[in-house]
XYZ file of C-alpha atoms in Angstrom:
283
model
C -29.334 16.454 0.373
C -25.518 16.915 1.127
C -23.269 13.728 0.026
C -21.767 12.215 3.703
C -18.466 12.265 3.279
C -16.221 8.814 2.502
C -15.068 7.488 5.346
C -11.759 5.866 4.831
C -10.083 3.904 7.342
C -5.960 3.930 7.479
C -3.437 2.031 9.124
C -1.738 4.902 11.458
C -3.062 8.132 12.189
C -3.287 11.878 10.516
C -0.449 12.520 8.253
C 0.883 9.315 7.790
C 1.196 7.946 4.120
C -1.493 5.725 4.654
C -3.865 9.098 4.465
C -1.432 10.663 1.944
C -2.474 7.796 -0.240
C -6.048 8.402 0.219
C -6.026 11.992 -0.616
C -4.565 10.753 -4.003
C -7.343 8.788 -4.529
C -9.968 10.384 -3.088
C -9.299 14.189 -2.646
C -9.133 16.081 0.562
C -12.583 15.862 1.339
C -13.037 13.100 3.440
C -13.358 11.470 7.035
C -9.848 9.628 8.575
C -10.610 6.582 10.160
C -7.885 5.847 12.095
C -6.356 2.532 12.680
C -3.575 0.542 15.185
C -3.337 -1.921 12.509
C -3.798 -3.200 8.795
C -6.260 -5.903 10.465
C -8.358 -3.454 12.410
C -8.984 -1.081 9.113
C -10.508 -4.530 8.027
C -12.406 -4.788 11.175
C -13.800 -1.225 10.783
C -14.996 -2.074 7.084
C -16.325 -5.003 8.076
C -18.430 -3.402 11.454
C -19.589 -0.712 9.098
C -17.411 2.008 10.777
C -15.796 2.932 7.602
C -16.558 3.196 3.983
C -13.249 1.981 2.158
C -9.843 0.847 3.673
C -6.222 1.927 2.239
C -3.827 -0.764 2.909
C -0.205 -0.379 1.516
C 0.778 -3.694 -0.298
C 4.411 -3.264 -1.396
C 7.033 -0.936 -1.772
C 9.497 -0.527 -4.639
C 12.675 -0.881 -2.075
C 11.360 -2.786 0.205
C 9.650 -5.503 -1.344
C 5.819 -7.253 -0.806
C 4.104 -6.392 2.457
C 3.316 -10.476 2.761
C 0.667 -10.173 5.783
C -1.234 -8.303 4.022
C -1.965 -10.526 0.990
C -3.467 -12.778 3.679
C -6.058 -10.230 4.955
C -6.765 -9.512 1.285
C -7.892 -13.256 0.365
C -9.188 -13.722 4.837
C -11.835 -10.957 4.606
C -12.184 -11.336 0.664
C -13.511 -7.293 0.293
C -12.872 -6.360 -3.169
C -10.289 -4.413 -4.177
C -11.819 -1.256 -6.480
C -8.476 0.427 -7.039
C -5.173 1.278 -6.335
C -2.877 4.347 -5.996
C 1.203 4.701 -5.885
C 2.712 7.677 -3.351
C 6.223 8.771 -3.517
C 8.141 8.083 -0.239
C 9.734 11.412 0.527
C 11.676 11.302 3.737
C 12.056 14.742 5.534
C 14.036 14.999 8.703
C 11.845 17.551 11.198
C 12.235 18.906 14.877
C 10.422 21.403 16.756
C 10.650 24.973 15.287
C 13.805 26.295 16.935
C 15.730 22.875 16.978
C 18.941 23.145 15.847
C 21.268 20.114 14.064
C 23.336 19.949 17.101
C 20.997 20.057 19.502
C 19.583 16.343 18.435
C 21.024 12.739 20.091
C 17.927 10.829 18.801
C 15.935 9.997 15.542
C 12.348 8.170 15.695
C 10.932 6.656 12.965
C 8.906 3.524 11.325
C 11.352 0.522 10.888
C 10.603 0.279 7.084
C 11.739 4.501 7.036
C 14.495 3.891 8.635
C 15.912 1.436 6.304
C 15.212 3.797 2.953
C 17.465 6.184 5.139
C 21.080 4.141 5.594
C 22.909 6.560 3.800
C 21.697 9.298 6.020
C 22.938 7.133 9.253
C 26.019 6.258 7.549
C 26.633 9.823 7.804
C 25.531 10.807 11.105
C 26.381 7.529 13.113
C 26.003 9.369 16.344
C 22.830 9.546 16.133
C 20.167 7.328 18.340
C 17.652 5.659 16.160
C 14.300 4.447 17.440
C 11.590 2.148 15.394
C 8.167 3.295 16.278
C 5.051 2.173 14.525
C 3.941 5.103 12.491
C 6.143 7.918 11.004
C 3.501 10.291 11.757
C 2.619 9.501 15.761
C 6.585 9.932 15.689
C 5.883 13.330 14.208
C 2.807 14.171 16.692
C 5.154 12.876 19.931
C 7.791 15.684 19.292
C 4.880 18.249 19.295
C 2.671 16.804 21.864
C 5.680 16.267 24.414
C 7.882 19.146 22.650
C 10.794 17.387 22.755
C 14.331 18.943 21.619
C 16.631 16.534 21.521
C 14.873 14.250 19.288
C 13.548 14.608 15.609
C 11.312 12.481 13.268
C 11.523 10.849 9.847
C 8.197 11.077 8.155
C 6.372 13.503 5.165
C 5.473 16.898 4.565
C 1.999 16.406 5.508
C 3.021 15.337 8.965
C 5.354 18.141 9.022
C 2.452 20.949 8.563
C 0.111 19.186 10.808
C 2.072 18.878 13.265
C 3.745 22.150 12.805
C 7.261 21.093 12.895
C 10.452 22.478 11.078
C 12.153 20.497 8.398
C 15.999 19.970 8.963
C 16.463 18.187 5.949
C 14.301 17.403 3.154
C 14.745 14.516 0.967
C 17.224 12.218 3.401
C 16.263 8.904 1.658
C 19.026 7.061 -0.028
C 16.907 6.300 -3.317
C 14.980 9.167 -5.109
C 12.838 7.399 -6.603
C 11.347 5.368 -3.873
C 7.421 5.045 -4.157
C 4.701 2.544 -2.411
C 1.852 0.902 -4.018
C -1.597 0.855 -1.785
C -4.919 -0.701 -2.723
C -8.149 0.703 -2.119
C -11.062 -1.521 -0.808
C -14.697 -1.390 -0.287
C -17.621 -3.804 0.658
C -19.373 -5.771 -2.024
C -22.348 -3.731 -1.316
C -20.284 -0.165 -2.762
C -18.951 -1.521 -5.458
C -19.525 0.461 -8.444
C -19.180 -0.938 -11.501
C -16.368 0.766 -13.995
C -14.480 0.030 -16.836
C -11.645 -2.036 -15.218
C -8.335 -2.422 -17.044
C -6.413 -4.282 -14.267
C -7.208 -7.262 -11.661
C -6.218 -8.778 -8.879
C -5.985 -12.581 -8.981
C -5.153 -15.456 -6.412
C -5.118 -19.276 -7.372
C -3.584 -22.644 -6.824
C -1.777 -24.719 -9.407
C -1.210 -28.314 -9.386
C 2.403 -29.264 -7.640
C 3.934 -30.700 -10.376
C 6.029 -29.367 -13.127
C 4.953 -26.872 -15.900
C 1.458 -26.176 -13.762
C 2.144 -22.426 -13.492
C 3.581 -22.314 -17.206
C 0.379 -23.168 -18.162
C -1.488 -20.753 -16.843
C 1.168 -17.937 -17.959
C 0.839 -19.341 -21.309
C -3.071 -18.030 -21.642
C -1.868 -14.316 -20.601
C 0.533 -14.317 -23.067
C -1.698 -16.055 -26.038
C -4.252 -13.179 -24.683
C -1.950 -10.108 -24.671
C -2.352 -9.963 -20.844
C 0.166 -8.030 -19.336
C 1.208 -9.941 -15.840
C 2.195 -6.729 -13.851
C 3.279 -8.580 -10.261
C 3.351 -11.945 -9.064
C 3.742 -12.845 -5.519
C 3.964 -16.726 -3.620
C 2.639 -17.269 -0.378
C 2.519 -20.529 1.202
C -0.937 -22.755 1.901
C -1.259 -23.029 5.424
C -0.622 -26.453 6.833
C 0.004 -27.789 2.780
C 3.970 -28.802 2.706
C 5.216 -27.233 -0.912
C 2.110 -26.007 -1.980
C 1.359 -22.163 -2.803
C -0.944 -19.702 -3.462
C -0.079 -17.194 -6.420
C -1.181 -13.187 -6.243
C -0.948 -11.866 -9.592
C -2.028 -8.684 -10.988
C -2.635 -8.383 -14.968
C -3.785 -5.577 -16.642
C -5.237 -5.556 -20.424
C -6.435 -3.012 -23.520
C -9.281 -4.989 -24.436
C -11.828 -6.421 -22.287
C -12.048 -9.847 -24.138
C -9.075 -10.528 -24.173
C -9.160 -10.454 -20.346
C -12.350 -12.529 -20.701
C -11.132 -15.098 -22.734
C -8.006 -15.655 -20.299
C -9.813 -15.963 -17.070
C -11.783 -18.917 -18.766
C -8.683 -20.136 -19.866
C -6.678 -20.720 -16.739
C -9.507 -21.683 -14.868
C -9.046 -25.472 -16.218
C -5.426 -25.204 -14.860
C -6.222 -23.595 -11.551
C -8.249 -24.304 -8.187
C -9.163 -21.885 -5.409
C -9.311 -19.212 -8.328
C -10.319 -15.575 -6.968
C -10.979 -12.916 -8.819
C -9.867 -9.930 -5.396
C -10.950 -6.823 -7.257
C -11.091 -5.503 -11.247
C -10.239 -2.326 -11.618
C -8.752 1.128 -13.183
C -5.113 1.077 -13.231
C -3.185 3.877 -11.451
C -2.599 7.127 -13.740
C -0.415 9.109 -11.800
C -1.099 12.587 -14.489
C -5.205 11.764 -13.488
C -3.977 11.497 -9.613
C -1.780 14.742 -9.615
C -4.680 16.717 -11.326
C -6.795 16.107 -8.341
């Protein structure tokens, strides 16, 4: 009986880094599910349209995508792993476009910015924010447009058969996004998780969250990220998203029982294999 493909809903369509990301972690060989938004690729999990969701949740640059963290804990799907993609900027046209030829430069907002020393440089240049680097790419071929280029990958670029002007236009080299990978309850498969995804509450009053940093580091946990987001309607009170990660499994053990006498709301949002980017490339 032949295996039905993984069906893996994205925020943004064919080509963007959204599907970039879940090649990485899936391979080539499965079905886009595209999305207008981070909330619909929830919605399409949650209808049954789609096996998994990629969601990007910060980028090394840029900072925490902080919406996000609330769909994470609102639809409460575990999160089953995680990949990093390097954010490779490529300036591309039409086939035939030359330099001079262009007044105007589409691209998503968050592109743009990794890009300012590129617009320093070329201030005559038009710039307009779009919502996905790839539809940017797709517009240029679908309306074959010559005076304006896009800002968006190499996959985009062969898709959407388009020349590359300029390769490599953003400012920082070494500019990379993180994404999670999620799945309903019901796929889950269980794995030997080194890393987790945690959200809790801590008393509003002082030393709460030293407490519960304490335990990590009387375990050996390794606190990789930790992000604040305000309680809704709760004046100076917080939620805290923090991912650990751990060489021994009871050690990890030992610290979730531990903070959970410091803690309330406590959610465990996914345990999981941390990102090896030699495993990834060797797809």
């Amino acid at each position: 009986m032949e295996t039905q493909k993984p069906r893996v809903a994205i925020q943004g369509i064919r080509a963007s880094f959204h599907e970039e990301a879940a090649f990485r972690f899936f391979g080539n060989d499965i079905t886009t599910v595209e999305c207008t938004s981070f909330k619909q690729t929830f919605e399409k999990l949650k209808a049954g349209e789609a096996d998994y969701l990629v969601m990007a949740i910060e980028n090394n640059i840029a900072g925490s995508i902080l919406p996000n963290y609330n769909l994470l804990l609102s639809y409460n799907f575990p999160v089953v792993g995680e990949v990093y993609v390097p954010i490779q900027l490529h300036l591309m046209g039409l086939p035939g476009v030359a330099f001079e030829q262009i007044t105007t430069v589409t691209s998503h907002p968050m592109a743009i910015r990794q890009c300012d020393d590129f617009f320093n440089d070329h201030p005559n240049l038009k710039v307009v924010e779009s919502s996905d680097t790839a539809a940017c790419a797709k517009r240029i071929r679908d309306e074959q447009l010559t005076d304006t280029v896009a800002i968006a990958n190499n996959l985009a670029a062969r898709i959407y058969d388009l020349q590359i002007l300029e390769r490599r236009i953003e400012s920082n080299k070494k500019n990379f996004t993180r994404f999670l990978i999620m799945t309903t309850q019901e796929n889950v498969q269980k794995t030997a998780a080194d890393k987790a995804s945690l959200c809790f509450e801590v008393r509003n009053e002082a030393g709460a969250l030293f407490k519960v940093l304490e335990v990590f580091k009387e375990e050996n946990i390794n606190m990789s990220k930790i992000q604040s987001m305000p309680v809704l309607g709760k004046r100076d009170e917080y939620k805290f998203y923090v991912d650990v990660e751990w060489e021994a499994q009871g050690n990890y053990d030992r610290a979730l029982r531990g903070i959970l006498k410091f803690t309330h709301n406590f959610n465990i949002l996914g345990e999981y294999k941390r990102y090896e980017e030699e495993e990834s490339e060797s797809r």
